[in-house]
mmCIF file of C-alpha atoms in Angstrom:
data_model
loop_
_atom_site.group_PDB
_atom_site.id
_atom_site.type_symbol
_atom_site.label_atom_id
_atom_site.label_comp_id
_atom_site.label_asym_id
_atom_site.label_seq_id
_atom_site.Cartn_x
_atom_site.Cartn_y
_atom_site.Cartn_z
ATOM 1 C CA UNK T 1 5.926 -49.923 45.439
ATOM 2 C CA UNK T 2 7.244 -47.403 48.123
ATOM 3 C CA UNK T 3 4.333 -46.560 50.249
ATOM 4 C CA UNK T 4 6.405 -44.273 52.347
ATOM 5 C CA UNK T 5 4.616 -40.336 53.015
ATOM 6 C CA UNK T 6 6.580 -37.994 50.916
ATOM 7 C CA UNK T 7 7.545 -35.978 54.083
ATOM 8 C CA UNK T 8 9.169 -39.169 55.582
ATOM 9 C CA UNK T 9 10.988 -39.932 52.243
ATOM 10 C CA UNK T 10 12.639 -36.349 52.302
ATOM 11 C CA UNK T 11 13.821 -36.587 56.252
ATOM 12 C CA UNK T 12 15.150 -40.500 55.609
ATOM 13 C CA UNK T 13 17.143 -38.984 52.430
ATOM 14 C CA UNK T 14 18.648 -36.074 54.509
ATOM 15 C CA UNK T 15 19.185 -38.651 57.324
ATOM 16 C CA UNK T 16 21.329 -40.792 54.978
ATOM 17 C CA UNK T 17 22.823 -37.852 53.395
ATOM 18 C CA UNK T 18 24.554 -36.802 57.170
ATOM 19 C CA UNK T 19 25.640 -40.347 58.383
ATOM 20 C CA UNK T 20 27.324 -40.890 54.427
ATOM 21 C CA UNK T 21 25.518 -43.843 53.562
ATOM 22 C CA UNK T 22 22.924 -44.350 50.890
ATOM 23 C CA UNK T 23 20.584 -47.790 50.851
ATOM 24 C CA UNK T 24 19.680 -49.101 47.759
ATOM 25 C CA UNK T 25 16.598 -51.141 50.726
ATOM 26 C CA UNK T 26 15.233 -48.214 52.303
ATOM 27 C CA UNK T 27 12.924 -50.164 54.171
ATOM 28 C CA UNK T 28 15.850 -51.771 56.015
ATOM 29 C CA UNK T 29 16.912 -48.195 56.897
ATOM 30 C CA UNK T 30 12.803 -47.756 58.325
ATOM 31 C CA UNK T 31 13.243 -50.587 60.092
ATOM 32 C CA UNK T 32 16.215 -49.848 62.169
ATOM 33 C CA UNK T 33 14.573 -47.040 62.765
ATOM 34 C CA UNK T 34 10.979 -48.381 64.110
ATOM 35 C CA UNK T 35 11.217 -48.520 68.032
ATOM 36 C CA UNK T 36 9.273 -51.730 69.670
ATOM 37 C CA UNK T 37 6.710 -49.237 71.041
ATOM 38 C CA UNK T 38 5.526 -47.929 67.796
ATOM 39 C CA UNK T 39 5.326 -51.781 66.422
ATOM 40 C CA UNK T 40 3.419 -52.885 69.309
ATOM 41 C CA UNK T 41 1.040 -49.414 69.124
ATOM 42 C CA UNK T 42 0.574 -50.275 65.541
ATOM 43 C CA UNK T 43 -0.239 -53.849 66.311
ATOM 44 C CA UNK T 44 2.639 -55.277 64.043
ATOM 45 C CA UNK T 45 4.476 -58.307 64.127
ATOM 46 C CA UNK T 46 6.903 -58.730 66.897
ATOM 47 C CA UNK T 47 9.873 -58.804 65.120
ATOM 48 C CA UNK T 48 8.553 -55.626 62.887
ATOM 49 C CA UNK T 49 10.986 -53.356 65.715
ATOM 50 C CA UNK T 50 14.462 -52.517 65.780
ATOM 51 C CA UNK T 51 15.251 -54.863 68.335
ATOM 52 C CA UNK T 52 16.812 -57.843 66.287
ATOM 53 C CA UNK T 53 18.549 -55.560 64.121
ATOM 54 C CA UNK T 54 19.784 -53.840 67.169
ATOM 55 C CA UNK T 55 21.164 -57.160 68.715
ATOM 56 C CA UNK T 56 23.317 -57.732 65.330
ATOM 57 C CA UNK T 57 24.656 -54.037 65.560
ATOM 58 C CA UNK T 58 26.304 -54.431 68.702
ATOM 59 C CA UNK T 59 28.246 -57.095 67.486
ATOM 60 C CA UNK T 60 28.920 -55.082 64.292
ATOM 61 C CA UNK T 61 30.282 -52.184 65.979
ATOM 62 C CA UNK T 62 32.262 -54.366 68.511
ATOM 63 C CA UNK T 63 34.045 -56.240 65.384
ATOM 64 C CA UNK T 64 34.703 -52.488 63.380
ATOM 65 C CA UNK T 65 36.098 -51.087 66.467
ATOM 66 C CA UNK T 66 38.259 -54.175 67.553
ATOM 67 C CA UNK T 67 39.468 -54.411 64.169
ATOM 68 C CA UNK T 68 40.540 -50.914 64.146
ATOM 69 C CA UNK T 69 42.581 -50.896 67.569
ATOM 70 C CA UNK T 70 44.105 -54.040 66.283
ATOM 71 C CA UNK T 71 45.449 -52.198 63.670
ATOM 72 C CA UNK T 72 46.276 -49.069 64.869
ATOM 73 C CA UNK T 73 47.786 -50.238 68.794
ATOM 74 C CA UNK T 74 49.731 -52.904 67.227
ATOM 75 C CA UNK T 75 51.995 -52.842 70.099
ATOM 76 C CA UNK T 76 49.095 -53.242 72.999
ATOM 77 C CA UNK T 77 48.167 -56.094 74.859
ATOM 78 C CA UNK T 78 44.585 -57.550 74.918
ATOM 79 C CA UNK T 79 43.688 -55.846 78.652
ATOM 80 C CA UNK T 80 44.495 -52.557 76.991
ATOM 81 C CA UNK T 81 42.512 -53.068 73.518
ATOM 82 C CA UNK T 82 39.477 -54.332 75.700
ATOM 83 C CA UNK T 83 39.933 -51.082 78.128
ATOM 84 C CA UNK T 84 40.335 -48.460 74.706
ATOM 85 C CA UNK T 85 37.540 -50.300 73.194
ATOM 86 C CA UNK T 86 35.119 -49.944 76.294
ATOM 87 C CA UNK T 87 35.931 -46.170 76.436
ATOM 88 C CA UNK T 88 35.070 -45.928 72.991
ATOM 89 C CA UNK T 89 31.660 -48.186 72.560
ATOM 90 C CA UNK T 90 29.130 -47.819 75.536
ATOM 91 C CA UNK T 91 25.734 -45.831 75.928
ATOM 92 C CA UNK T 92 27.049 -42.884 76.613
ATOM 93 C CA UNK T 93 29.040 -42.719 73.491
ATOM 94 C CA UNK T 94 26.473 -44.610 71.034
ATOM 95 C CA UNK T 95 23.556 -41.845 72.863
ATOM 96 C CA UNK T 96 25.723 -38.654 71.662
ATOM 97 C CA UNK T 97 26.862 -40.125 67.770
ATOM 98 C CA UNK T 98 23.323 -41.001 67.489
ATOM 99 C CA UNK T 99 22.299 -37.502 68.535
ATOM 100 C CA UNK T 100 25.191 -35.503 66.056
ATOM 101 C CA UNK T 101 23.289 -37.121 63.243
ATOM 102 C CA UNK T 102 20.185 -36.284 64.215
ATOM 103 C CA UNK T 103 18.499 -39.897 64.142
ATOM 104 C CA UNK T 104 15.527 -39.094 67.091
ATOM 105 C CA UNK T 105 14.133 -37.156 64.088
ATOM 106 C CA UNK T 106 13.605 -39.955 62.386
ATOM 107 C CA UNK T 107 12.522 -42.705 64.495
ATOM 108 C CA UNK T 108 9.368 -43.920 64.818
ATOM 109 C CA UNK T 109 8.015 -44.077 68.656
ATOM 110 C CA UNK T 110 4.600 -44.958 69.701
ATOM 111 C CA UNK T 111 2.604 -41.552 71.361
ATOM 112 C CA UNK T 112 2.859 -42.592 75.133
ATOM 113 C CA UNK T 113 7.033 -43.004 74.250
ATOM 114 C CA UNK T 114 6.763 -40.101 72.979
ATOM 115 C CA UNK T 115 4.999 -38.200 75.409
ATOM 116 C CA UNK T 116 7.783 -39.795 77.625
ATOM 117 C CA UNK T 117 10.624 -37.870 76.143
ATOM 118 C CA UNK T 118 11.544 -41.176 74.099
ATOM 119 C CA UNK T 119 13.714 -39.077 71.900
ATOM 120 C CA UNK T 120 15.771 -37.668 74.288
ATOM 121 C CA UNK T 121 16.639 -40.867 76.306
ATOM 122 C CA UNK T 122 20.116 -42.475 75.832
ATOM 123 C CA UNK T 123 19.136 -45.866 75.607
ATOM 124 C CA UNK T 124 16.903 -45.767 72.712
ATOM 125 C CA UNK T 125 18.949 -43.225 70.838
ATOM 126 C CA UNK T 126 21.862 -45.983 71.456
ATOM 127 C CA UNK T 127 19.820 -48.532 70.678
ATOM 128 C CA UNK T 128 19.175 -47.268 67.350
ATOM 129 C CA UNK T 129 22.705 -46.474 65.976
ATOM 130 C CA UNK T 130 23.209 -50.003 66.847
ATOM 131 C CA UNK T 131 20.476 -50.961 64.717
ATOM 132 C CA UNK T 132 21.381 -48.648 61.722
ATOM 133 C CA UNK T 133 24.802 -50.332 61.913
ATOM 134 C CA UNK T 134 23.389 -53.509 60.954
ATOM 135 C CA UNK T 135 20.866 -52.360 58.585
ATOM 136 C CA UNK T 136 24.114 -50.867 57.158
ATOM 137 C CA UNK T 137 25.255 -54.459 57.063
ATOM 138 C CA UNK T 138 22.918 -55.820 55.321
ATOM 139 C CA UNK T 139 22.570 -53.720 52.904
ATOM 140 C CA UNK T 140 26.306 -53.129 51.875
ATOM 141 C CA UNK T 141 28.377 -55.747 53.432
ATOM 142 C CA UNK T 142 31.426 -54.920 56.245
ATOM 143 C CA UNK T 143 33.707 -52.601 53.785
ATOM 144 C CA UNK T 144 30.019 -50.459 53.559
ATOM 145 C CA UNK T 145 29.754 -50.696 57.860
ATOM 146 C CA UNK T 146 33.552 -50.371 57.817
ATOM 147 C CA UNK T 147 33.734 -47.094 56.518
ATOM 148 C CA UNK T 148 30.649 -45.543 57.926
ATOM 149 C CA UNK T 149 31.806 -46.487 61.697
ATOM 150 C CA UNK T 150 34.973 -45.641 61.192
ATOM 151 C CA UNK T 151 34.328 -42.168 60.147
ATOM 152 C CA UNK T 152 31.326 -41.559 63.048
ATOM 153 C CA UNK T 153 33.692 -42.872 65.857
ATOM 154 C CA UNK T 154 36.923 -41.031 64.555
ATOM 155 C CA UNK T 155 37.296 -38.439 67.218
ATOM 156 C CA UNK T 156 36.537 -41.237 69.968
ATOM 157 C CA UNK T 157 39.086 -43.553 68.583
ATOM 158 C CA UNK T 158 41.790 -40.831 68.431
ATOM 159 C CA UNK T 159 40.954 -39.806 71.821
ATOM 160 C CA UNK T 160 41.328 -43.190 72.870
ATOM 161 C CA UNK T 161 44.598 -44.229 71.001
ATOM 162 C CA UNK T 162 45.622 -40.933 72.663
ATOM 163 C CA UNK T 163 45.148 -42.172 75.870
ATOM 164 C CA UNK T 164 46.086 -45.146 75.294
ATOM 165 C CA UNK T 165 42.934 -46.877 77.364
ATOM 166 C CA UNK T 166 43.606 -45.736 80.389
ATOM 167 C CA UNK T 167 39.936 -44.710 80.807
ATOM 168 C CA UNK T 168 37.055 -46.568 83.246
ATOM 169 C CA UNK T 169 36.877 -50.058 82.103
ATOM 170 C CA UNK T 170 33.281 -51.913 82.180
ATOM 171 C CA UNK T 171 33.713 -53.211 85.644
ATOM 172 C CA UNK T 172 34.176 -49.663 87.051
ATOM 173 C CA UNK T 173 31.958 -48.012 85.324
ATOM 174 C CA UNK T 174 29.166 -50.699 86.649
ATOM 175 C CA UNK T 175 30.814 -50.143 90.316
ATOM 176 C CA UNK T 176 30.295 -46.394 89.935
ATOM 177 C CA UNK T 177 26.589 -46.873 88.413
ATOM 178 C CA UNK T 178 25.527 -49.293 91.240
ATOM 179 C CA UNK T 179 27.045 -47.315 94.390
ATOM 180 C CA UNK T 180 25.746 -44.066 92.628
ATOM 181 C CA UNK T 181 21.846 -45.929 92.470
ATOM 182 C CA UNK T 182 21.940 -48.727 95.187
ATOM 183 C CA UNK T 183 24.801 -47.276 97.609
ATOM 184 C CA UNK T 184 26.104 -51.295 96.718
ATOM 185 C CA UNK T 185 28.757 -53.008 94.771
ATOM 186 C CA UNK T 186 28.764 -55.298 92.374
ATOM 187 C CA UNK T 187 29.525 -59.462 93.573
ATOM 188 C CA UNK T 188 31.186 -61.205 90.443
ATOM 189 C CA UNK T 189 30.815 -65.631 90.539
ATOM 190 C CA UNK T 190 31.785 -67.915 88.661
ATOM 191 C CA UNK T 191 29.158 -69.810 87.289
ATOM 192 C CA UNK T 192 30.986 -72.365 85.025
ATOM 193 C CA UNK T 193 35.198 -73.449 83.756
ATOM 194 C CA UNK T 194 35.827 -75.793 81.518
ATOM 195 C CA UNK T 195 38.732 -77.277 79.442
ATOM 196 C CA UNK T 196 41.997 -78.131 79.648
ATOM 197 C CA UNK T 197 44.324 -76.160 81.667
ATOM 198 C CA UNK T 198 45.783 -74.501 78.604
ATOM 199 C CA UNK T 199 42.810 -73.611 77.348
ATOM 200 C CA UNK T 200 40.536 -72.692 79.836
ATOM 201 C CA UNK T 201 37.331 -71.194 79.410
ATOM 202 C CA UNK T 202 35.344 -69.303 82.257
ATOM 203 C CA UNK T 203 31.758 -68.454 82.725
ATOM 204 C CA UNK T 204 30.828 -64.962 85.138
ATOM 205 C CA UNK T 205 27.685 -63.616 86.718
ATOM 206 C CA UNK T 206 27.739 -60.920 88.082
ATOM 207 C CA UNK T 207 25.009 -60.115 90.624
ATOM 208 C CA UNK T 208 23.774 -56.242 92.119
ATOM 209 C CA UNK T 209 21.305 -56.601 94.979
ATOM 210 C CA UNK T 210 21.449 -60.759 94.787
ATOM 211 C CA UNK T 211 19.952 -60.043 91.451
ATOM 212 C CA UNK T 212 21.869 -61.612 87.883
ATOM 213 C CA UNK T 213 22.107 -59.046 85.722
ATOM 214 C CA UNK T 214 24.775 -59.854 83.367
ATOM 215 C CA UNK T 215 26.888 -62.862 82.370
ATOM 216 C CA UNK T 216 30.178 -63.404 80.499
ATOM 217 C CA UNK T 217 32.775 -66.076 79.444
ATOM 218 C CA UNK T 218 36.436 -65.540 78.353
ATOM 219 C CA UNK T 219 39.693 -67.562 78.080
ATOM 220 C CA UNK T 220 40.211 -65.740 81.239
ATOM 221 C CA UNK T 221 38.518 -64.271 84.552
ATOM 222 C CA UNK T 222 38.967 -61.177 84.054
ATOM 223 C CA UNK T 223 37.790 -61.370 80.543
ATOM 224 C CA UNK T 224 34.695 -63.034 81.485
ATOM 225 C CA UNK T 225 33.836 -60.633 84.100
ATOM 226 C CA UNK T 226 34.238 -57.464 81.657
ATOM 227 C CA UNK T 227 31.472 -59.012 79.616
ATOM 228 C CA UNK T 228 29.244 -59.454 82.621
ATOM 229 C CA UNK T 229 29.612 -56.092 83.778
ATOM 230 C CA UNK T 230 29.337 -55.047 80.044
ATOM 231 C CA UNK T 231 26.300 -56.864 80.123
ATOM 232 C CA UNK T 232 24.758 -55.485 83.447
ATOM 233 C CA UNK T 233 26.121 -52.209 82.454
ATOM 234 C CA UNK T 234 23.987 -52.046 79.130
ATOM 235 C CA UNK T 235 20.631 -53.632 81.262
ATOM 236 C CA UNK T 236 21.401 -50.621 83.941
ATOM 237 C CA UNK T 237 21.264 -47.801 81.521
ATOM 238 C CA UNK T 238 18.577 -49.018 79.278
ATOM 239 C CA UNK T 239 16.352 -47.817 82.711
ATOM 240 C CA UNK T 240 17.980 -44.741 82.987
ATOM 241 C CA UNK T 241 16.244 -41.310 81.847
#
């Protein structure tokens, strides 16, 4: 039995209506939606948020987006997929898609988020496309998330293939945010290499104000190091207003 308001029933089916996707489980759709604040407020189960949902997304929407440039810059090397793909998928860009369809109208927040201008910050209005991407997921498989990220990120991706990723990469954009907030740069070790030397893999911390804030591992350096920065870079802006 659907014990959803009738009010809330009406905004979730316009909210499906805009991104193009309809759920046959709503309440995967309401859960993607439920901030941690309004779980905890309500006293709910931990994992009752959008948080775990959220973690899947990211991956989701890394995997649609990769698997696009792969087939539309056949001719590009891996530096400049990983540079088109970082122009395309960040906060910034997650903050504004989640904003043209209108999802801060739907999510739940607890009052004091609200109070706090919850649905206006970036990072939660990120947070929860990547969460509706799973739910997405879940609900109809990767042709279903396929399609659905493929239409919302259209203009980005043509903007990028345009370019041709020659746009800030991770590791600037995390140089920029750190001078810009702690007049400092970012200090990049290596924390662990293993195999062969064919077949080397490397493992990066990257560290702002002798603080870790982000770790990667790659096949290569510089590989691992975008994924720390991508890392710090998402921790970073997750504080920001």
């Amino acid at each position: 039995m659907d014990t959803t308001a009738p009010a809330e029933n009406a905004s979730l089916d316009e909210l499906q209506q805009r991104i193009g996707y309809q759920f046959r489980d709503i309440s995967l759709l309401q859960l993607a939606l439920m901030h941690k604040s309004y779980a905890n407020e309500q006293q709910l189960e931990e994992h009752c948020g959008n948080e775990r949902l959220e973690f899947l997304g990211d991956a989701v929407i890394e995997l649609v987006i990769s698997h696009i440039l792969m087939e539309q810059a056949q001719d590009s090397p891996e530096g400049r997929l990983s540079k088109m793909r970082a122009s395309i998928v960040n906060t910034d860009s997650l903050a504004a898609i989640s904003r043209s369809y209108a999802l801060s109208d739907c999510l739940r927040l607890s009052r004091g988020e609200q109070e706090n201008r919850g649905r206006e910050k970036k990072s939660i209005l990120a947070n929860a496309y990547e969460a509706l991407t799973a739910a997405v997921y879940f609900d109809g498989g990767y042709d279903a998330v396929f399609r659905m990220i493929s239409d919302h990120f259209k203009p980005l991706i043509d903007e990028a293939a345009r370019r041709r990723g020659y746009s800030r990469d991770y590791k600037s954009r995390l140089q920029e945010l750190v001078q810009k907030l702690f007049n400092d740069t970012p200090v990049y070790e290596i924390i662990s290499e293993q195999g062969p030397d064919h077949y080397k893999s490397f493992g990066v911390r990257v560290m702002i104000n002798n603080q870790p804030c982000g770790t990667g591992h790659g096949g290569n350096k510089k590989t691992a190091e975008q994924q720390a920065a991508r890392e710090a870079l998402k921790l970073l802006e997750s504080t920001q207003p």
